[in-house]
PDB file of C-alpha atoms and ligand atoms in Angstrom:
ATOM      1  CA  UNK A1334     102.394 133.974 108.025  1.00 49.00           C
ATOM      2  CA  UNK A1335     103.788 132.046 105.038  1.00 57.00           C
ATOM      3  CA  UNK A1336     102.029 128.949 103.688  1.00 60.00           C
ATOM      4  CA  UNK A1337     104.692 126.645 105.103  1.00 63.00           C
ATOM      5  CA  UNK A1338     104.365 128.070 108.621  1.00 59.00           C
ATOM      6  CA  UNK A1339     100.575 127.844 108.338  1.00 62.00           C
ATOM      7  CA  UNK A1340     100.878 124.172 107.328  1.00 74.00           C
ATOM      8  CA  UNK A1341     103.217 123.486 110.223  1.00 77.00           C
ATOM      9  CA  UNK A1342     100.571 124.684 112.670  1.00 87.00           C
ATOM     10  CA  UNK A1343      97.759 122.519 111.319  1.00 94.00           C
ATOM     11  CA  UNK A1344      97.136 119.277 113.218  1.00 96.00           C
ATOM     12  CA  UNK A1345      97.399 115.750 111.851  1.00 97.00           C
ATOM     13  CA  UNK A1346      94.077 113.880 111.863  1.00 98.00           C
ATOM     14  CA  UNK A1347      93.959 110.229 112.879  1.00 98.00           C
ATOM     15  CA  UNK A1348      90.901 107.978 113.038  1.00 98.00           C
ATOM     16  CA  UNK A1349      90.087 104.420 113.927  1.00 97.00           C
ATOM     17  CA  UNK A1350      86.991 102.369 114.613  1.00 96.00           C
ATOM     18  CA  UNK A1351      87.938 102.532 118.299  1.00 94.00           C
ATOM     19  CA  UNK A1352      90.961 102.845 120.563  1.00 94.00           C
ATOM     20  CA  UNK A1353      93.406 100.554 118.703  1.00 94.00           C
ATOM     21  CA  UNK A1354      94.429 103.473 116.470  1.00 96.00           C
ATOM     22  CA  UNK A1355      96.075 105.064 119.491  1.00 96.00           C
ATOM     23  CA  UNK A1356      99.001 102.700 118.782  1.00 94.00           C
ATOM     24  CA  UNK A1357      99.471 104.751 115.603  1.00 96.00           C
ATOM     25  CA  UNK A1358      99.264 108.006 117.594  1.00 97.00           C
ATOM     26  CA  UNK A1359     101.899 106.552 119.947  1.00 95.00           C
ATOM     27  CA  UNK A1360     104.288 105.999 117.004  1.00 95.00           C
ATOM     28  CA  UNK A1361     103.395 109.364 115.508  1.00 96.00           C
ATOM     29  CA  UNK A1362     104.217 111.169 118.752  1.00 95.00           C
ATOM     30  CA  UNK A1363     107.617 109.441 118.844  1.00 94.00           C
ATOM     31  CA  UNK A1364     108.440 110.214 115.205  1.00 95.00           C
ATOM     32  CA  UNK A1365     106.951 113.731 115.031  1.00 95.00           C
ATOM     33  CA  UNK A1366     106.739 114.869 118.674  1.00 94.00           C
ATOM     34  CA  UNK A1367     105.997 118.519 117.885  1.00 95.00           C
ATOM     35  CA  UNK A1368     102.860 117.789 115.865  1.00 96.00           C
ATOM     36  CA  UNK A1369      99.373 118.494 117.186  1.00 96.00           C
ATOM     37  CA  UNK A1370      97.118 115.485 116.677  1.00 97.00           C
ATOM     38  CA  UNK A1371      93.333 115.210 116.503  1.00 98.00           C
ATOM     39  CA  UNK A1372      92.183 111.641 117.140  1.00 98.00           C
ATOM     40  CA  UNK A1373      88.727 110.237 116.505  1.00 98.00           C
ATOM     41  CA  UNK A1374      87.637 106.791 117.677  1.00 97.00           C
ATOM     42  CA  UNK A1375      84.290 105.647 116.279  1.00 97.00           C
ATOM     43  CA  UNK A1376      83.677 103.695 119.465  1.00 95.00           C
ATOM     44  CA  UNK A1377      79.887 103.706 119.077  1.00 96.00           C
ATOM     45  CA  UNK A1378      80.173 101.630 115.903  1.00 96.00           C
ATOM     46  CA  UNK A1379      83.250  99.487 116.632  1.00 95.00           C
ATOM     47  CA  UNK A1380      84.046  96.808 115.462  1.00 95.00           C
ATOM     48  CA  UNK A1381      84.481  97.530 111.761  1.00 97.00           C
ATOM     49  CA  UNK A1382      86.253  94.192 111.264  1.00 96.00           C
ATOM     50  CA  UNK A1383      83.064  92.149 111.038  1.00 95.00           C
ATOM     51  CA  UNK A1384      81.094  94.612 108.874  1.00 96.00           C
ATOM     52  CA  UNK A1385      80.599  94.708 105.102  1.00 97.00           C
ATOM     53  CA  UNK A1386      82.894  96.840 102.879  1.00 97.00           C
ATOM     54  CA  UNK A1387      80.013  99.209 102.118  1.00 98.00           C
ATOM     55  CA  UNK A1388      79.337  99.933 105.780  1.00 98.00           C
ATOM     56  CA  UNK A1389      83.038 100.328 106.585  1.00 98.00           C
ATOM     57  CA  UNK A1390      83.382 102.794 103.708  1.00 98.00           C
ATOM     58  CA  UNK A1391      80.357 104.810 104.832  1.00 98.00           C
ATOM     59  CA  UNK A1392      81.520 104.998 108.469  1.00 98.00           C
ATOM     60  CA  UNK A1393      85.110 105.826 107.427  1.00 98.00           C
ATOM     61  CA  UNK A1394      83.973 108.711 105.218  1.00 98.00           C
ATOM     62  CA  UNK A1395      82.058 110.135 108.183  1.00 98.00           C
ATOM     63  CA  UNK A1396      85.153 109.900 110.398  1.00 98.00           C
ATOM     64  CA  UNK A1397      87.345 111.573 107.804  1.00 98.00           C
ATOM     65  CA  UNK A1398      84.801 114.359 107.317  1.00 98.00           C
ATOM     66  CA  UNK A1399      84.923 115.077 111.048  1.00 98.00           C
ATOM     67  CA  UNK A1400      88.729 115.439 110.908  1.00 98.00           C
ATOM     68  CA  UNK A1401      88.698 117.579 107.746  1.00 98.00           C
ATOM     69  CA  UNK A1402      86.297 119.967 109.467  1.00 98.00           C
ATOM     70  CA  UNK A1403      89.059 120.444 112.064  1.00 97.00           C
ATOM     71  CA  UNK A1404      91.431 121.665 109.372  1.00 97.00           C
ATOM     72  CA  UNK A1405      93.901 118.777 109.479  1.00 97.00           C
ATOM     73  CA  UNK A1406      96.821 118.811 107.038  1.00 96.00           C
ATOM     74  CA  UNK A1407      96.994 115.047 106.740  1.00 97.00           C
ATOM     75  CA  UNK A1408      94.717 112.087 107.516  1.00 98.00           C
ATOM     76  CA  UNK A1409      96.023 108.811 108.910  1.00 98.00           C
ATOM     77  CA  UNK A1410      93.639 105.863 108.724  1.00 98.00           C
ATOM     78  CA  UNK A1411      94.721 104.123 111.913  1.00 98.00           C
ATOM     79  CA  UNK A1412      92.488 101.146 111.201  1.00 97.00           C
ATOM     80  CA  UNK A1413      93.504  98.331 108.901  1.00 97.00           C
ATOM     81  CA  UNK A1414      89.907  97.371 108.166  1.00 98.00           C
ATOM     82  CA  UNK A1415      89.060 100.916 107.043  1.00 98.00           C
ATOM     83  CA  UNK A1416      92.308 101.163 105.057  1.00 98.00           C
ATOM     84  CA  UNK A1417      91.681  97.832 103.360  1.00 98.00           C
ATOM     85  CA  UNK A1418      88.082  98.614 102.413  1.00 98.00           C
ATOM     86  CA  UNK A1419      87.787 102.377 102.041  1.00 98.00           C
ATOM     87  CA  UNK A1420      91.119 103.913 100.987  1.00 98.00           C
ATOM     88  CA  UNK A1421      90.112 104.860  97.396  1.00 97.00           C
ATOM     89  CA  UNK A1422      86.889 106.523  98.608  1.00 98.00           C
ATOM     90  CA  UNK A1423      88.734 108.361 101.387  1.00 98.00           C
ATOM     91  CA  UNK A1424      91.449 109.612  99.029  1.00 98.00           C
ATOM     92  CA  UNK A1425      88.814 110.774  96.519  1.00 98.00           C
ATOM     93  CA  UNK A1426      86.945 112.685  99.239  1.00 98.00           C
ATOM     94  CA  UNK A1427      89.953 114.417 100.804  1.00 98.00           C
ATOM     95  CA  UNK A1428      91.692 117.647  99.761  1.00 97.00           C
ATOM     96  CA  UNK A1429      94.680 116.671 101.961  1.00 96.00           C
ATOM     97  CA  UNK A1430      96.885 113.561 101.709  1.00 96.00           C
ATOM     98  CA  UNK A1431      95.549 110.337 103.222  1.00 98.00           C
ATOM     99  CA  UNK A1432      97.808 107.589 104.561  1.00 98.00           C
ATOM    100  CA  UNK A1433      96.364 104.103 104.961  1.00 98.00           C
ATOM    101  CA  UNK A1434      97.774 101.274 107.064  1.00 97.00           C
ATOM    102  CA  UNK A1435      98.113  98.609 104.376  1.00 97.00           C
ATOM    103  CA  UNK A1436     100.727 100.042 101.989  1.00 96.00           C
ATOM    104  CA  UNK A1437     103.273 101.004 104.713  1.00 95.00           C
ATOM    105  CA  UNK A1438     102.810  97.590 106.365  1.00 95.00           C
ATOM    106  CA  UNK A1439     103.291  95.787 103.035  1.00 97.00           C
ATOM    107  CA  UNK A1440     106.471  97.753 102.264  1.00 96.00           C
ATOM    108  CA  UNK A1441     107.949  97.029 105.709  1.00 95.00           C
ATOM    109  CA  UNK A1442     107.171  93.330 105.298  1.00 97.00           C
ATOM    110  CA  UNK A1443     108.871  93.153 101.897  1.00 97.00           C
ATOM    111  CA  UNK A1444     111.916  94.907 103.309  1.00 97.00           C
ATOM    112  CA  UNK A1445     112.084  92.362 106.139  1.00 97.00           C
ATOM    113  CA  UNK A1446     111.420  89.027 104.397  1.00 97.00           C
ATOM    114  CA  UNK A1447     114.295  86.818 103.298  1.00 95.00           C
ATOM    115  CA  UNK A1448     112.407  83.816 101.910  1.00 92.00           C
ATOM    116  CA  UNK A1449     109.604  85.828 100.300  1.00 94.00           C
ATOM    117  CA  UNK A1450     106.752  84.298 102.316  1.00 93.00           C
ATOM    118  CA  UNK A1451     104.891  86.843 104.424  1.00 96.00           C
ATOM    119  CA  UNK A1452     102.025  86.213 106.816  1.00 96.00           C
ATOM    120  CA  UNK A1453      99.475  88.873 107.671  1.00 97.00           C
ATOM    121  CA  UNK A1454      96.997  88.669 110.520  1.00 97.00           C
ATOM    122  CA  UNK A1455      94.023  90.986 110.849  1.00 97.00           C
ATOM    123  CA  UNK A1456      90.260  91.206 111.101  1.00 97.00           C
ATOM    124  CA  UNK A1457      87.907  89.281 108.854  1.00 96.00           C
ATOM    125  CA  UNK A1458      87.198  92.477 106.877  1.00 97.00           C
ATOM    126  CA  UNK A1459      90.892  93.107 106.241  1.00 97.00           C
ATOM    127  CA  UNK A1460      91.605  89.524 105.194  1.00 97.00           C
ATOM    128  CA  UNK A1461      88.492  89.289 103.006  1.00 97.00           C
ATOM    129  CA  UNK A1462      89.408  92.505 101.163  1.00 97.00           C
ATOM    130  CA  UNK A1463      92.641  90.998  99.786  1.00 97.00           C
ATOM    131  CA  UNK A1464      94.226  94.445 100.212  1.00 98.00           C
ATOM    132  CA  UNK A1465      97.547  93.150 101.583  1.00 97.00           C
ATOM    133  CA  UNK A1466      97.823  90.603  98.758  1.00 97.00           C
ATOM    134  CA  UNK A1467      97.217  93.365  96.205  1.00 97.00           C
ATOM    135  CA  UNK A1468      99.726  95.736  97.831  1.00 97.00           C
ATOM    136  CA  UNK A1469     102.411  93.053  98.064  1.00 97.00           C
ATOM    137  CA  UNK A1470     101.877  91.696  94.536  1.00 97.00           C
ATOM    138  CA  UNK A1471     102.146  95.234  93.130  1.00 97.00           C
ATOM    139  CA  UNK A1472     105.572  95.622  94.721  1.00 96.00           C
ATOM    140  CA  UNK A1473     106.928  92.083  94.310  1.00 97.00           C
ATOM    141  CA  UNK A1474     105.000  89.603  92.138  1.00 96.00           C
ATOM    142  CA  UNK A1475     107.193  86.736  93.408  1.00 95.00           C
ATOM    143  CA  UNK A1476     106.386  87.259  97.072  1.00 96.00           C
ATOM    144  CA  UNK A1477     103.860  84.915  98.629  1.00 94.00           C
ATOM    145  CA  UNK A1478     101.297  86.112 101.160  1.00 95.00           C
ATOM    146  CA  UNK A1479      99.202  84.089 103.557  1.00 95.00           C
ATOM    147  CA  UNK A1480      96.483  86.102 105.262  1.00 96.00           C
ATOM    148  CA  UNK A1481      94.699  84.924 108.371  1.00 96.00           C
ATOM    149  CA  UNK A1482      91.760  86.424 110.269  1.00 97.00           C
ATOM    150  CA  UNK A1483      92.277  86.344 114.049  1.00 97.00           C
ATOM    151  CA  UNK A1484      89.031  87.786 115.456  1.00 95.00           C
ATOM    152  CA  UNK A1485      89.723  86.812 119.073  1.00 95.00           C
ATOM    153  CA  UNK A1486      92.848  88.948 119.328  1.00 96.00           C
ATOM    154  CA  UNK A1487      91.003  92.301 119.407  1.00 94.00           C
ATOM    155  CA  UNK A1488      88.973  91.478 122.550  1.00 93.00           C
ATOM    156  CA  UNK A1489      92.079  90.001 124.204  1.00 94.00           C
ATOM    157  CA  UNK A1490      94.009  93.231 123.627  1.00 92.00           C
ATOM    158  CA  UNK A1491      91.083  95.290 124.936  1.00 88.00           C
ATOM    159  CA  UNK A1492      90.767  93.125 128.012  1.00 89.00           C
ATOM    160  CA  UNK A1493      94.469  93.621 128.709  1.00 90.00           C
ATOM    161  CA  UNK A1494      95.125  89.868 128.504  1.00 92.00           C
ATOM    162  CA  UNK A1495      98.240  90.423 126.505  1.00 92.00           C
ATOM    163  CA  UNK A1496     100.939  88.405 128.190  1.00 88.00           C
ATOM    164  CA  UNK A1497      99.204  85.508 129.890  1.00 91.00           C
ATOM    165  CA  UNK A1498      98.375  81.896 129.131  1.00 96.00           C
ATOM    166  CA  UNK A1499      95.162  82.733 127.266  1.00 96.00           C
ATOM    167  CA  UNK A1500      96.973  85.079 124.899  1.00 97.00           C
ATOM    168  CA  UNK A1501      99.645  82.427 124.259  1.00 97.00           C
ATOM    169  CA  UNK A1502      97.020  79.743 123.569  1.00 97.00           C
ATOM    170  CA  UNK A1503      95.053  81.971 121.176  1.00 97.00           C
ATOM    171  CA  UNK A1504      98.228  83.045 119.382  1.00 97.00           C
ATOM    172  CA  UNK A1505      99.407  79.442 119.069  1.00 96.00           C
ATOM    173  CA  UNK A1506      96.048  78.247 117.731  1.00 96.00           C
ATOM    174  CA  UNK A1507      95.937  80.988 115.092  1.00 97.00           C
ATOM    175  CA  UNK A1508      99.598  81.215 114.083  1.00 96.00           C
ATOM    176  CA  UNK A1509     100.099  77.459 113.709  1.00 93.00           C
ATOM    177  CA  UNK A1510      98.129  77.835 110.467  1.00 91.00           C
ATOM    178  CA  UNK A1511     100.950  79.947 109.045  1.00 91.00           C
ATOM    179  CA  UNK A1512     103.741  77.502 109.782  1.00 85.00           C
ATOM    180  CA  UNK A1513     102.533  74.125 108.595  1.00 70.00           C
ATOM    181  CA  UNK A1514     103.275  74.692 104.926  1.00 61.00           C
ATOM    182  CA  UNK A1515     106.318  73.829 102.750  1.00 69.00           C
ATOM    183  CA  UNK A1516     107.572  77.386 102.816  1.00 67.00           C
ATOM    184  CA  UNK A1517     106.778  78.728 106.299  1.00 86.00           C
ATOM    185  CA  UNK A1518     106.482  82.486 106.688  1.00 93.00           C
ATOM    186  CA  UNK A1519     109.564  84.338 107.930  1.00 94.00           C
ATOM    187  CA  UNK A1520     107.794  87.697 108.378  1.00 97.00           C
ATOM    188  CA  UNK A1521     104.533  88.449 110.153  1.00 97.00           C
ATOM    189  CA  UNK A1522     102.552  91.660 109.596  1.00 97.00           C
ATOM    190  CA  UNK A1523     100.375  92.800 112.476  1.00 96.00           C
ATOM    191  CA  UNK A1524      97.575  93.940 110.169  1.00 96.00           C
ATOM    192  CA  UNK A1525      95.329  95.362 112.873  1.00 96.00           C
ATOM    193  CA  UNK A1526      95.912  98.371 115.065  1.00 92.00           C
ATOM    194  CA  UNK A1527      95.102  96.395 118.233  1.00 93.00           C
ATOM    195  CA  UNK A1528      97.810  93.814 117.700  1.00 95.00           C
ATOM    196  CA  UNK A1529     100.920  95.829 118.654  1.00 93.00           C
ATOM    197  CA  UNK A1530      99.790  95.300 122.268  1.00 93.00           C
ATOM    198  CA  UNK A1531     100.162  91.553 121.746  1.00 96.00           C
ATOM    199  CA  UNK A1532     103.470  91.907 119.962  1.00 96.00           C
ATOM    200  CA  UNK A1533     105.615  90.123 122.589  1.00 96.00           C
ATOM    201  CA  UNK A1534     103.339  87.090 122.711  1.00 97.00           C
ATOM    202  CA  UNK A1535     102.976  86.928 118.924  1.00 97.00           C
ATOM    203  CA  UNK A1536     106.751  87.196 118.495  1.00 97.00           C
ATOM    204  CA  UNK A1537     107.400  84.514 121.082  1.00 97.00           C
ATOM    205  CA  UNK A1538     104.813  82.091 119.647  1.00 97.00           C
ATOM    206  CA  UNK A1539     105.953  82.700 116.050  1.00 96.00           C
ATOM    207  CA  UNK A1540     109.548  81.942 117.097  1.00 95.00           C
ATOM    208  CA  UNK A1541     108.450  78.759 118.866  1.00 95.00           C
ATOM    209  CA  UNK A1542     106.449  77.568 115.823  1.00 94.00           C
ATOM    210  CA  UNK A1543     109.120  78.474 113.259  1.00 92.00           C
ATOM    211  CA  UNK A1544     112.091  77.263 115.291  1.00 91.00           C
ATOM    212  CA  UNK A1545     113.845  80.573 114.567  1.00 90.00           C
ATOM    213  CA  UNK A1546     113.199  84.304 114.830  1.00 92.00           C
ATOM    214  CA  UNK A1547     110.348  85.661 112.710  1.00 96.00           C
ATOM    215  CA  UNK A1548     110.373  89.340 111.740  1.00 97.00           C
ATOM    216  CA  UNK A1549     107.264  91.012 113.142  1.00 97.00           C
ATOM    217  CA  UNK A1550     106.253  94.287 111.525  1.00 95.00           C
ATOM    218  CA  UNK A1551     103.357  96.576 112.354  1.00 91.00           C
ATOM    219  CA  UNK A1552     101.930  99.383 110.304  1.00 89.00           C
ATOM    220  CA  UNK A1553     101.919 101.869 113.204  1.00 90.00           C
ATOM    221  CA  UNK A1554     105.611 102.759 113.018  1.00 89.00           C
ATOM    222  CA  UNK A1555     105.657 102.466 109.215  1.00 91.00           C
ATOM    223  CA  UNK A1556     102.722 104.917 108.943  1.00 95.00           C
ATOM    224  CA  UNK A1557     104.446 107.450 111.199  1.00 95.00           C
ATOM    225  CA  UNK A1558     107.533 107.235 108.992  1.00 94.00           C
ATOM    226  CA  UNK A1559     105.442 107.814 105.839  1.00 95.00           C
ATOM    227  CA  UNK A1560     103.838 110.836 107.546  1.00 96.00           C
ATOM    228  CA  UNK A1561     107.273 112.282 108.355  1.00 95.00           C
ATOM    229  CA  UNK A1562     108.488 111.842 104.762  1.00 94.00           C
ATOM    230  CA  UNK A1563     105.289 113.196 103.281  1.00 94.00           C
ATOM    231  CA  UNK A1564     105.153 116.304 105.454  1.00 93.00           C
ATOM    232  CA  UNK A1565     108.780 117.241 104.827  1.00 90.00           C
ATOM    233  CA  UNK A1566     109.076 120.937 105.543  1.00 85.00           C
ATOM    234  CA  UNK A1567     105.395 121.146 106.528  1.00 83.00           C
ATOM    235  CA  UNK A1568     106.210 119.096 109.662  1.00 86.00           C
ATOM    236  CA  UNK A1569     106.157 120.955 112.937  1.00 84.00           C
ATOM    237  CA  UNK A1570     109.668 120.542 114.330  1.00 83.00           C
ATOM    238  CA  UNK A1571     109.295 122.648 117.474  1.00 85.00           C
ATOM    239  CA  UNK A1572     110.787 121.277 120.667  1.00 83.00           C
ATOM    240  CA  UNK A1573     107.634 121.187 122.769  1.00 88.00           C
ATOM    241  CA  UNK A1574     105.259 118.228 122.728  1.00 89.00           C
ATOM    242  CA  UNK A1575     102.241 118.733 120.486  1.00 93.00           C
ATOM    243  CA  UNK A1576      98.637 118.717 121.713  1.00 94.00           C
ATOM    244  CA  UNK A1577      96.560 115.575 121.519  1.00 96.00           C
ATOM    245  CA  UNK A1578      92.815 116.166 121.261  1.00 97.00           C
ATOM    246  CA  UNK A1579      90.754 112.992 121.423  1.00 97.00           C
ATOM    247  CA  UNK A1580      87.152 112.566 120.319  1.00 97.00           C
ATOM    248  CA  UNK A1581      84.943 109.483 120.416  1.00 97.00           C
ATOM    249  CA  UNK A1582      81.410 108.572 119.415  1.00 97.00           C
ATOM    250  CA  UNK A1583      80.924 106.675 122.696  1.00 96.00           C
ATOM    251  CA  UNK A1584      82.950 107.091 125.878  1.00 92.00           C
ATOM    252  CA  UNK A1585      82.234 103.806 127.668  1.00 91.00           C
ATOM    253  CA  UNK A1586      85.438 102.196 129.108  1.00 89.00           C
ATOM    254  CA  UNK A1587      87.687 104.716 127.331  1.00 92.00           C
ATOM    255  CA  UNK A1588      89.437 105.932 130.493  1.00 90.00           C
ATOM    256  CA  UNK A1589      90.483 102.363 131.167  1.00 88.00           C
ATOM    257  CA  UNK A1590      91.325 101.272 127.598  1.00 90.00           C
ATOM    258  CA  UNK A1591      92.846 104.295 125.906  1.00 93.00           C
ATOM    259  CA  UNK A1592      96.048 104.719 128.010  1.00 92.00           C
ATOM    260  CA  UNK A1593      96.890 101.059 127.364  1.00 89.00           C
ATOM    261  CA  UNK A1594      97.028 101.693 123.608  1.00 92.00           C
ATOM    262  CA  UNK A1595      98.556 105.158 123.768  1.00 95.00           C
ATOM    263  CA  UNK A1596     101.217 104.208 126.310  1.00 91.00           C
ATOM    264  CA  UNK A1597     100.825 107.514 128.180  1.00 89.00           C
ATOM    265  CA  UNK A1598      98.097 109.084 130.294  1.00 88.00           C
ATOM    266  CA  UNK A1599      95.607 111.216 128.405  1.00 87.00           C
ATOM    267  CA  UNK A1600      93.306 113.980 129.466  1.00 85.00           C
ATOM    268  CA  UNK A1601      90.102 112.434 128.176  1.00 89.00           C
ATOM    269  CA  UNK A1602      87.795 112.139 125.202  1.00 95.00           C
ATOM    270  CA  UNK A1603      85.177 114.556 124.023  1.00 96.00           C
ATOM    271  CA  UNK A1604      81.949 112.844 122.992  1.00 97.00           C
ATOM    272  CA  UNK A1605      80.794 113.621 119.449  1.00 97.00           C
ATOM    273  CA  UNK A1606      78.023 112.546 117.106  1.00 95.00           C
ATOM    274  CA  UNK A1607      78.936 111.965 113.481  1.00 92.00           C
TER     275      UNK A1607
HETATM  276  N1  DGL B2022      90.751  98.901 114.140  1.00 66.15           N
HETATM  277  C1  DGL B2022      90.449  97.630 113.541  1.00 66.15           C
HETATM  278  C2  DGL B2022      91.591  97.252 112.591  1.00 66.15           C
HETATM  279  O1  DGL B2022      92.704  97.739 112.687  1.00 66.15           O
HETATM  280  C3  DGL B2022      90.231  96.543 114.587  1.00 66.15           C
HETATM  281  C4  DGL B2022      88.965  96.728 115.389  1.00 66.15           C
HETATM  282  C5  DGL B2022      87.704  96.629 114.555  1.00 66.15           C
HETATM  283  O2  DGL B2022      87.339  95.515 114.121  1.00 66.15           O
HETATM  284  O3  DGL B2022      87.087  97.657 114.334  1.00 66.15           O
HETATM  285  O4  DGL B2022      91.379  96.462 111.707  1.00 66.15           O
END
C-alpha cells in the first residue's frame, strides 16, 4: 500500500473536555463523510473552562496522547478552552498536524464582519487567555474584538434548555453587554463547542439587540473546512460513511447528552482512564 493510501485509512482524532466537541464531529462528518473518527471526551474532568491554563494544558496533552496512540493522522482540538490555552504545547508534542478552534473561528469572523467589530463568547478560560484577540489582531490590526465569558450557557446546552424562555433570558443578559457601545458588534463568534446548540436563540437575541441581522459564526464548521484543506489527497473520499469510535473518561449521562450534540444516534462510549 502506498503512503497516500495508508494515510487515507488512518482516522482523524478529535478531543474535547466533554460532549460539546461532538458538534465538531457533526461538521466533520458532513464535510468529510468517508473519514473514520476517534473521539475522546474527558468527561471525568470537565469543565476545563473554569480551570487554570496549566491544568488545561496538562489535561489536553493527556487527551492528545490517547489519540496519537490510536494512530490518528490529524488532531482536532474540539474545545475552545483547550485551543486557547494549550495549542502551542499540543503542536510541539504532536508528530501529526493539530487544528485548534480559535484560528478557524477568527478567520470566519473576519470574513463575515462589515464594520470590523467582532464579539466572541466563550468560557472564562477562553476569554481570559486573550487567544481570540491575538488571532484577530494578527490577521487584521484594525479589527476590534470584544470578548465575553458566558459560563451559564454550557449547563443550559447540556440540560437541553436551548429554545425556551430561560435560554432567551440568559442570552439577552449576556449579549446586551456587546451591544451597548458606540460601535456595536456585527459578527458574533460562538467560541465554545457547546454553543452551536444555542445558535437559534443567540441569533434571535443578537438580532433583537442590534436591530438588524448579526452574523453568527462557529468554529465547528470552520475547523472541518480546515481539516479538508489540510488533508488534501490524504482525505478518505470513499462513498461509505466512516466509523465513529467514542471514548470518555466518565460515562455518566452520556447516552442522554451525546446524541444532542452529535445530531445522530451513536453506538456508545468506551470508558478509558488517561
Ligand atoms: N469544551 C469547552 C469549550 O469549548 C466548554 C466546556 C468546558 O468548560 O470544558 O470551551
